[in-house]
Amino acid sequence: SETLGEPVVLETAKSFDEFADRTLDGRYTLVYTAPHFVPPAMDSGRYEVIAAPSVPVGGHIMVPTGSSYASLTQLAGKRFAHPPISAFVTLIGRSFLKTNGLIGDKQPIYVTQQSHNAAYLASLAGDADAAIIGTFTVEKAKQDGMREIAKTATYPATAILANTTRLVAQQRQQIQQAIVNLSESEKGRKILQAIEFPGFRPASPADYEVLRPLWDEIKQPK
């Protein structure tokens, strides 16, 4: 609001599909989204990616500290709690398990939870044997009694997109600068520290091309 000199209204959607449809229709001036949705949003011709968290994200396979499990092999056929099915970390985590041989009669039983925190808490409560969570949740999970036994490769994290039909280039640059410079001011650093967020860096479309197959995968008929 301070950068643009006008009010900024935050809006949520009831589901990821509704959010995606609204975005592709150009409803939003700015979009904060999961990384695998960046390519289709840009393909709409209405958005460009301007910023991303400065720390990349991966999927982490966690088990309770007191668990006897020490490898993925031992988790064949076991229960894995994870965030919602269309969540980025869920997609890369499940793909990682398949790549590491947990398929067929070794395929895990997947237990969908509402969030990353809920996923590891389900494991701690005994409702699952392991959990798939994102990088940003790992330290909290460890503090609460979880330990890591494997992790995926890392990828660009969430992104902020600017609507090119609603904002001129100068406005998009001003917003990008304000977001990236959050960690440069005392006020910005206090905000980032309060929400335990690493800050942002400039981002480009090329950063997210590697994730295009993930979006194609979740949009295929089941």
PDB file of C-alpha atoms in Angstrom:
ATOM      1  CA  SER A   1       0.000   0.000   0.000  1.00  0.00           C
ATOM      2  CA  GLU A   2       2.803   2.434   0.893  1.00  0.00           C
ATOM      3  CA  THR A   3       4.683   1.678  -2.325  1.00  0.00           C
ATOM      4  CA  LEU A   4       1.663   2.012  -4.604  1.00  0.00           C
ATOM      5  CA  GLY A   5       0.014   4.829  -2.693  1.00  0.00           C
ATOM      6  CA  GLU A   6      -3.332   3.049  -2.687  1.00  0.00           C
ATOM      7  CA  PRO A   7      -5.104   0.309  -0.680  1.00  0.00           C
ATOM      8  CA  VAL A   8      -4.200  -3.351  -1.222  1.00  0.00           C
ATOM      9  CA  VAL A   9      -6.929  -5.918  -0.509  1.00  0.00           C
ATOM     10  CA  LEU A  10      -6.021  -9.536   0.306  1.00  0.00           C
ATOM     11  CA  GLU A  11      -8.349 -12.204  -1.094  1.00  0.00           C
ATOM     12  CA  THR A  12      -8.445 -15.965  -0.635  1.00  0.00           C
ATOM     13  CA  ALA A  13     -10.303 -18.687  -2.528  1.00  0.00           C
ATOM     14  CA  LYS A  14     -12.191 -21.692  -1.161  1.00  0.00           C
ATOM     15  CA  SER A  15     -10.048 -24.186  -3.079  1.00  0.00           C
ATOM     16  CA  PHE A  16      -6.891 -24.378  -5.152  1.00  0.00           C
ATOM     17  CA  ASP A  17      -8.955 -25.007  -8.309  1.00  0.00           C
ATOM     18  CA  GLU A  18     -11.028 -21.884  -7.704  1.00  0.00           C
ATOM     19  CA  PHE A  19      -7.879 -19.867  -7.056  1.00  0.00           C
ATOM     20  CA  ALA A  20      -6.314 -21.185 -10.273  1.00  0.00           C
ATOM     21  CA  ASP A  21      -9.399 -20.363 -12.346  1.00  0.00           C
ATOM     22  CA  ARG A  22      -9.589 -16.825 -10.933  1.00  0.00           C
ATOM     23  CA  THR A  23      -5.911 -16.258 -11.590  1.00  0.00           C
ATOM     24  CA  LEU A  24      -6.044 -17.505 -15.166  1.00  0.00           C
ATOM     25  CA  ASP A  25      -9.028 -15.199 -15.741  1.00  0.00           C
ATOM     26  CA  GLY A  26      -6.870 -12.257 -14.661  1.00  0.00           C
ATOM     27  CA  ARG A  27      -8.878 -11.449 -11.528  1.00  0.00           C
ATOM     28  CA  TYR A  28      -5.902 -10.606  -9.328  1.00  0.00           C
ATOM     29  CA  THR A  29      -3.472  -7.700  -9.552  1.00  0.00           C
ATOM     30  CA  LEU A  30      -0.856  -9.586  -7.552  1.00  0.00           C
ATOM     31  CA  VAL A  31      -0.689 -13.335  -6.954  1.00  0.00           C
ATOM     32  CA  TYR A  32       1.173 -15.249  -4.256  1.00  0.00           C
ATOM     33  CA  THR A  33       1.187 -18.860  -5.353  1.00  0.00           C
ATOM     34  CA  ALA A  34       2.655 -22.345  -5.181  1.00  0.00           C
ATOM     35  CA  PRO A  35       5.685 -22.805  -7.458  1.00  0.00           C
ATOM     36  CA  HIS A  36       4.144 -25.379  -9.816  1.00  0.00           C
ATOM     37  CA  PHE A  37       1.345 -22.951 -10.740  1.00  0.00           C
ATOM     38  CA  VAL A  38       3.759 -20.300 -12.022  1.00  0.00           C
ATOM     39  CA  PRO A  39       4.149 -21.711 -15.593  1.00  0.00           C
ATOM     40  CA  PRO A  40       0.385 -21.870 -16.358  1.00  0.00           C
ATOM     41  CA  ALA A  41      -0.178 -18.447 -14.785  1.00  0.00           C
ATOM     42  CA  MET A  42       2.464 -16.965 -17.081  1.00  0.00           C
ATOM     43  CA  ASP A  43       1.071 -18.915 -20.039  1.00  0.00           C
ATOM     44  CA  SER A  44      -2.209 -17.016 -19.565  1.00  0.00           C
ATOM     45  CA  GLY A  45      -0.419 -13.937 -20.882  1.00  0.00           C
ATOM     46  CA  ARG A  46      -1.572 -11.872 -17.908  1.00  0.00           C
ATOM     47  CA  TYR A  47       1.236 -12.301 -15.386  1.00  0.00           C
ATOM     48  CA  GLU A  48       4.972 -12.120 -14.902  1.00  0.00           C
ATOM     49  CA  VAL A  49       6.861 -13.530 -11.931  1.00  0.00           C
ATOM     50  CA  ILE A  50       8.644 -10.810  -9.956  1.00  0.00           C
ATOM     51  CA  ALA A  51       9.848 -12.347  -6.683  1.00  0.00           C
ATOM     52  CA  ALA A  52      10.435 -15.596  -4.814  1.00  0.00           C
ATOM     53  CA  PRO A  53      11.575 -16.529  -1.299  1.00  0.00           C
ATOM     54  CA  SER A  54      15.349 -16.385  -1.022  1.00  0.00           C
ATOM     55  CA  VAL A  55      15.509 -19.973   0.297  1.00  0.00           C
ATOM     56  CA  PRO A  56      14.514 -22.850  -2.033  1.00  0.00           C
ATOM     57  CA  VAL A  57      12.094 -25.563  -0.959  1.00  0.00           C
ATOM     58  CA  GLY A  58      12.188 -29.350  -0.917  1.00  0.00           C
ATOM     59  CA  GLY A  59      10.202 -32.257   0.455  1.00  0.00           C
ATOM     60  CA  HIS A  60      11.466 -33.837   3.669  1.00  0.00           C
ATOM     61  CA  ILE A  61      10.617 -37.333   4.878  1.00  0.00           C
ATOM     62  CA  MET A  62      10.267 -37.193   8.650  1.00  0.00           C
ATOM     63  CA  VAL A  63       9.586 -39.782  11.362  1.00  0.00           C
ATOM     64  CA  PRO A  64       9.174 -39.431  15.139  1.00  0.00           C
ATOM     65  CA  THR A  65      12.498 -39.280  16.968  1.00  0.00           C
ATOM     66  CA  GLY A  66      11.771 -42.521  18.812  1.00  0.00           C
ATOM     67  CA  SER A  67      10.786 -44.407  15.668  1.00  0.00           C
ATOM     68  CA  SER A  68      12.799 -47.449  14.590  1.00  0.00           C
ATOM     69  CA  TYR A  69      12.618 -46.411  10.926  1.00  0.00           C
ATOM     70  CA  ALA A  70      15.963 -45.283   9.536  1.00  0.00           C
ATOM     71  CA  SER A  71      15.576 -45.630   5.760  1.00  0.00           C
ATOM     72  CA  LEU A  72      13.021 -45.364   2.979  1.00  0.00           C
ATOM     73  CA  THR A  73      13.243 -49.117   2.408  1.00  0.00           C
ATOM     74  CA  GLN A  74      11.895 -49.732   5.894  1.00  0.00           C
ATOM     75  CA  LEU A  75       8.929 -47.478   5.134  1.00  0.00           C
ATOM     76  CA  ALA A  76       7.664 -49.592   2.233  1.00  0.00           C
ATOM     77  CA  GLY A  77       3.907 -50.017   2.578  1.00  0.00           C
ATOM     78  CA  LYS A  78       3.750 -47.738   5.615  1.00  0.00           C
ATOM     79  CA  ARG A  79       1.465 -44.751   6.261  1.00  0.00           C
ATOM     80  CA  PHE A  80       2.688 -41.344   5.084  1.00  0.00           C
ATOM     81  CA  ALA A  81       0.893 -38.182   6.177  1.00  0.00           C
ATOM     82  CA  HIS A  82       1.219 -35.215   3.837  1.00  0.00           C
ATOM     83  CA  PRO A  83      -0.352 -31.794   3.075  1.00  0.00           C
ATOM     84  CA  PRO A  84      -3.246 -31.527   0.559  1.00  0.00           C
ATOM     85  CA  ILE A  85      -2.851 -33.641  -2.558  1.00  0.00           C
ATOM     86  CA  SER A  86      -2.262 -30.700  -4.924  1.00  0.00           C
ATOM     87  CA  ALA A  87       0.349 -29.089  -2.647  1.00  0.00           C
ATOM     88  CA  PHE A  88       3.779 -28.721  -4.220  1.00  0.00           C
ATOM     89  CA  VAL A  89       5.623 -30.568  -1.436  1.00  0.00           C
ATOM     90  CA  THR A  90       3.150 -33.448  -1.623  1.00  0.00           C
ATOM     91  CA  LEU A  91       3.733 -33.793  -5.369  1.00  0.00           C
ATOM     92  CA  ILE A  92       7.512 -33.799  -5.188  1.00  0.00           C
ATOM     93  CA  GLY A  93       7.511 -35.967  -2.057  1.00  0.00           C
ATOM     94  CA  ARG A  94       5.349 -38.696  -3.550  1.00  0.00           C
ATOM     95  CA  SER A  95       7.328 -38.596  -6.797  1.00  0.00           C
ATOM     96  CA  PHE A  96      10.533 -38.955  -4.760  1.00  0.00           C
ATOM     97  CA  LEU A  97       9.200 -42.034  -2.984  1.00  0.00           C
ATOM     98  CA  LYS A  98       8.228 -43.622  -6.305  1.00  0.00           C
ATOM     99  CA  THR A  99      11.661 -42.904  -7.749  1.00  0.00           C
ATOM    100  CA  ASN A 100      13.191 -44.614  -4.730  1.00  0.00           C
ATOM    101  CA  GLY A 101      11.257 -47.826  -5.293  1.00  0.00           C
ATOM    102  CA  LEU A 102       8.166 -47.383  -3.134  1.00  0.00           C
ATOM    103  CA  ILE A 103       5.765 -48.615  -5.816  1.00  0.00           C
ATOM    104  CA  GLY A 104       3.598 -51.661  -6.394  1.00  0.00           C
ATOM    105  CA  ASP A 105       3.323 -53.767  -3.249  1.00  0.00           C
ATOM    106  CA  LYS A 106       5.802 -51.371  -1.588  1.00  0.00           C
ATOM    107  CA  GLN A 107       3.668 -48.279  -2.221  1.00  0.00           C
ATOM    108  CA  PRO A 108       2.913 -46.321   0.937  1.00  0.00           C
ATOM    109  CA  ILE A 109      -0.565 -45.647   2.265  1.00  0.00           C
ATOM    110  CA  TYR A 110      -1.002 -41.896   1.843  1.00  0.00           C
ATOM    111  CA  VAL A 111      -2.940 -39.982   4.486  1.00  0.00           C
ATOM    112  CA  THR A 112      -3.933 -36.458   3.435  1.00  0.00           C
ATOM    113  CA  GLN A 113      -3.794 -33.703   6.064  1.00  0.00           C
ATOM    114  CA  GLN A 114      -4.776 -30.027   5.940  1.00  0.00           C
ATOM    115  CA  SER A 115      -1.257 -28.610   6.362  1.00  0.00           C
ATOM    116  CA  HIS A 116       2.438 -29.397   6.803  1.00  0.00           C
ATOM    117  CA  ASN A 117       2.102 -29.026  10.565  1.00  0.00           C
ATOM    118  CA  ALA A 118      -0.881 -31.377  10.632  1.00  0.00           C
ATOM    119  CA  ALA A 119       1.111 -33.924   8.617  1.00  0.00           C
ATOM    120  CA  TYR A 120       3.954 -34.273  11.081  1.00  0.00           C
ATOM    121  CA  LEU A 121       1.613 -34.027  14.066  1.00  0.00           C
ATOM    122  CA  ALA A 122      -0.323 -36.991  12.645  1.00  0.00           C
ATOM    123  CA  SER A 123       2.905 -38.970  12.648  1.00  0.00           C
ATOM    124  CA  LEU A 124       3.701 -37.918  16.207  1.00  0.00           C
ATOM    125  CA  ALA A 125       0.207 -38.984  17.256  1.00  0.00           C
ATOM    126  CA  GLY A 126       0.649 -42.427  15.722  1.00  0.00           C
ATOM    127  CA  ASP A 127      -1.876 -41.861  12.931  1.00  0.00           C
ATOM    128  CA  ALA A 128       0.924 -42.228  10.370  1.00  0.00           C
ATOM    129  CA  ASP A 129       4.381 -43.781  10.337  1.00  0.00           C
ATOM    130  CA  ALA A 130       6.070 -40.894   8.532  1.00  0.00           C
ATOM    131  CA  ALA A 131       5.339 -37.450   7.146  1.00  0.00           C
ATOM    132  CA  ILE A 132       6.178 -35.454   4.040  1.00  0.00           C
ATOM    133  CA  ILE A 133       6.706 -31.773   4.873  1.00  0.00           C
ATOM    134  CA  GLY A 134       8.301 -28.697   3.325  1.00  0.00           C
ATOM    135  CA  THR A 135      11.657 -27.152   4.170  1.00  0.00           C
ATOM    136  CA  PHE A 136      10.026 -24.247   5.989  1.00  0.00           C
ATOM    137  CA  THR A 137       8.466 -26.634   8.551  1.00  0.00           C
ATOM    138  CA  VAL A 138      11.458 -28.869   9.269  1.00  0.00           C
ATOM    139  CA  GLU A 139      12.991 -26.976  12.191  1.00  0.00           C
ATOM    140  CA  LYS A 140       9.645 -26.720  13.992  1.00  0.00           C
ATOM    141  CA  ALA A 141       9.025 -30.418  13.391  1.00  0.00           C
ATOM    142  CA  LYS A 142      12.428 -31.304  14.848  1.00  0.00           C
ATOM    143  CA  GLN A 143      11.726 -29.173  17.905  1.00  0.00           C
ATOM    144  CA  ASP A 144       8.469 -31.082  18.366  1.00  0.00           C
ATOM    145  CA  GLY A 145      10.117 -34.508  18.188  1.00  0.00           C
ATOM    146  CA  MET A 146      10.616 -35.424  14.535  1.00  0.00           C
ATOM    147  CA  ARG A 147      13.788 -36.411  12.693  1.00  0.00           C
ATOM    148  CA  GLU A 148      14.620 -36.481   8.989  1.00  0.00           C
ATOM    149  CA  ILE A 149      15.545 -39.650   7.138  1.00  0.00           C
ATOM    150  CA  ALA A 150      15.500 -38.418   3.511  1.00  0.00           C
ATOM    151  CA  LYS A 151      14.789 -35.376   1.365  1.00  0.00           C
ATOM    152  CA  THR A 152      14.097 -34.494  -2.243  1.00  0.00           C
ATOM    153  CA  ALA A 153      16.072 -32.162  -4.445  1.00  0.00           C
ATOM    154  CA  THR A 154      15.375 -28.465  -3.875  1.00  0.00           C
ATOM    155  CA  TYR A 155      13.283 -26.259  -6.139  1.00  0.00           C
ATOM    156  CA  PRO A 156      12.285 -22.594  -6.384  1.00  0.00           C
ATOM    157  CA  ALA A 157       9.759 -21.819  -3.691  1.00  0.00           C
ATOM    158  CA  THR A 158       6.478 -19.909  -3.814  1.00  0.00           C
ATOM    159  CA  ALA A 159       6.293 -16.931  -6.146  1.00  0.00           C
ATOM    160  CA  ILE A 160       4.764 -13.485  -6.397  1.00  0.00           C
ATOM    161  CA  LEU A 161       3.300 -12.639  -9.785  1.00  0.00           C
ATOM    162  CA  ALA A 162       2.224  -9.234 -11.080  1.00  0.00           C
ATOM    163  CA  ASN A 163      -0.627  -8.706 -13.529  1.00  0.00           C
ATOM    164  CA  THR A 164       0.806  -7.109 -16.665  1.00  0.00           C
ATOM    165  CA  THR A 165      -2.627  -5.870 -17.809  1.00  0.00           C
ATOM    166  CA  ARG A 166      -3.385  -4.077 -14.529  1.00  0.00           C
ATOM    167  CA  LEU A 167       0.073  -2.752 -13.627  1.00  0.00           C
ATOM    168  CA  VAL A 168       2.424  -0.857 -15.923  1.00  0.00           C
ATOM    169  CA  ALA A 169       6.106  -1.829 -15.971  1.00  0.00           C
ATOM    170  CA  GLN A 170       7.086   0.941 -13.562  1.00  0.00           C
ATOM    171  CA  GLN A 171       4.514  -0.211 -10.992  1.00  0.00           C
ATOM    172  CA  ARG A 172       5.662  -3.817 -11.297  1.00  0.00           C
ATOM    173  CA  GLN A 173       9.251  -2.738 -10.736  1.00  0.00           C
ATOM    174  CA  GLN A 174       8.260  -0.661  -7.701  1.00  0.00           C
ATOM    175  CA  ILE A 175       6.443  -3.616  -6.153  1.00  0.00           C
ATOM    176  CA  GLN A 176       9.317  -5.975  -6.869  1.00  0.00           C
ATOM    177  CA  GLN A 177      11.778  -3.572  -5.256  1.00  0.00           C
ATOM    178  CA  ALA A 178       9.575  -3.143  -2.179  1.00  0.00           C
ATOM    179  CA  ILE A 179       9.258  -6.914  -1.728  1.00  0.00           C
ATOM    180  CA  VAL A 180      12.929  -7.718  -2.325  1.00  0.00           C
ATOM    181  CA  ASN A 181      14.039  -4.857  -0.078  1.00  0.00           C
ATOM    182  CA  LEU A 182      11.989  -6.050   2.904  1.00  0.00           C
ATOM    183  CA  SER A 183      15.122  -7.492   4.478  1.00  0.00           C
ATOM    184  CA  GLU A 184      17.017  -4.214   3.986  1.00  0.00           C
ATOM    185  CA  SER A 185      14.999  -2.051   6.392  1.00  0.00           C
ATOM    186  CA  GLU A 186      14.604  -2.387  10.137  1.00  0.00           C
ATOM    187  CA  LYS A 187      10.815  -2.460   9.788  1.00  0.00           C
ATOM    188  CA  GLY A 188      10.993  -5.133   7.106  1.00  0.00           C
ATOM    189  CA  ARG A 189      13.428  -7.277   9.063  1.00  0.00           C
ATOM    190  CA  LYS A 190      11.136  -7.185  12.104  1.00  0.00           C
ATOM    191  CA  ILE A 191       8.229  -8.364   9.968  1.00  0.00           C
ATOM    192  CA  LEU A 192      10.246 -11.212   8.447  1.00  0.00           C
ATOM    193  CA  GLN A 193      11.571 -12.235  11.842  1.00  0.00           C
ATOM    194  CA  ALA A 194       8.065 -12.254  13.337  1.00  0.00           C
ATOM    195  CA  ILE A 195       6.744 -14.578  10.650  1.00  0.00           C
ATOM    196  CA  GLU A 196       9.986 -16.614  10.472  1.00  0.00           C
ATOM    197  CA  PHE A 197      10.388 -15.920   6.768  1.00  0.00           C
ATOM    198  CA  PRO A 198      13.745 -15.628   4.947  1.00  0.00           C
ATOM    199  CA  GLY A 199      12.877 -12.702   2.687  1.00  0.00           C
ATOM    200  CA  PHE A 200      12.613 -12.484  -1.105  1.00  0.00           C
ATOM    201  CA  ARG A 201      14.810 -12.356  -4.183  1.00  0.00           C
ATOM    202  CA  PRO A 202      14.046 -11.284  -7.770  1.00  0.00           C
ATOM    203  CA  ALA A 203      12.719 -14.199  -9.839  1.00  0.00           C
ATOM    204  CA  SER A 204      12.410 -15.022 -13.529  1.00  0.00           C
ATOM    205  CA  PRO A 205      10.210 -17.352 -15.602  1.00  0.00           C
ATOM    206  CA  ALA A 206      13.180 -19.617 -16.345  1.00  0.00           C
ATOM    207  CA  ASP A 207      13.453 -20.460 -12.635  1.00  0.00           C
ATOM    208  CA  TYR A 208      10.105 -22.250 -12.771  1.00  0.00           C
ATOM    209  CA  GLU A 209      10.177 -24.085 -16.096  1.00  0.00           C
ATOM    210  CA  VAL A 210      11.504 -27.240 -14.385  1.00  0.00           C
ATOM    211  CA  LEU A 211       8.176 -27.434 -12.523  1.00  0.00           C
ATOM    212  CA  ARG A 212       5.894 -27.441 -15.562  1.00  0.00           C
ATOM    213  CA  PRO A 213       5.489 -31.277 -15.579  1.00  0.00           C
ATOM    214  CA  LEU A 214       4.105 -31.171 -12.033  1.00  0.00           C
ATOM    215  CA  TRP A 215       1.235 -28.919 -13.082  1.00  0.00           C
ATOM    216  CA  ASP A 216       0.558 -31.101 -16.114  1.00  0.00           C
ATOM    217  CA  GLU A 217       0.473 -34.134 -13.805  1.00  0.00           C
ATOM    218  CA  ILE A 218      -2.147 -32.809 -11.373  1.00  0.00           C
ATOM    219  CA  LYS A 219      -4.374 -31.539 -14.196  1.00  0.00           C
ATOM    220  CA  GLN A 220      -4.570 -34.997 -15.809  1.00  0.00           C
ATOM    221  CA  PRO A 221      -7.879 -36.845 -15.276  1.00  0.00           C
ATOM    222  CA  LYS A 222      -7.548 -39.324 -12.420  1.00  0.00           C
TER     223      LYS A 222
END
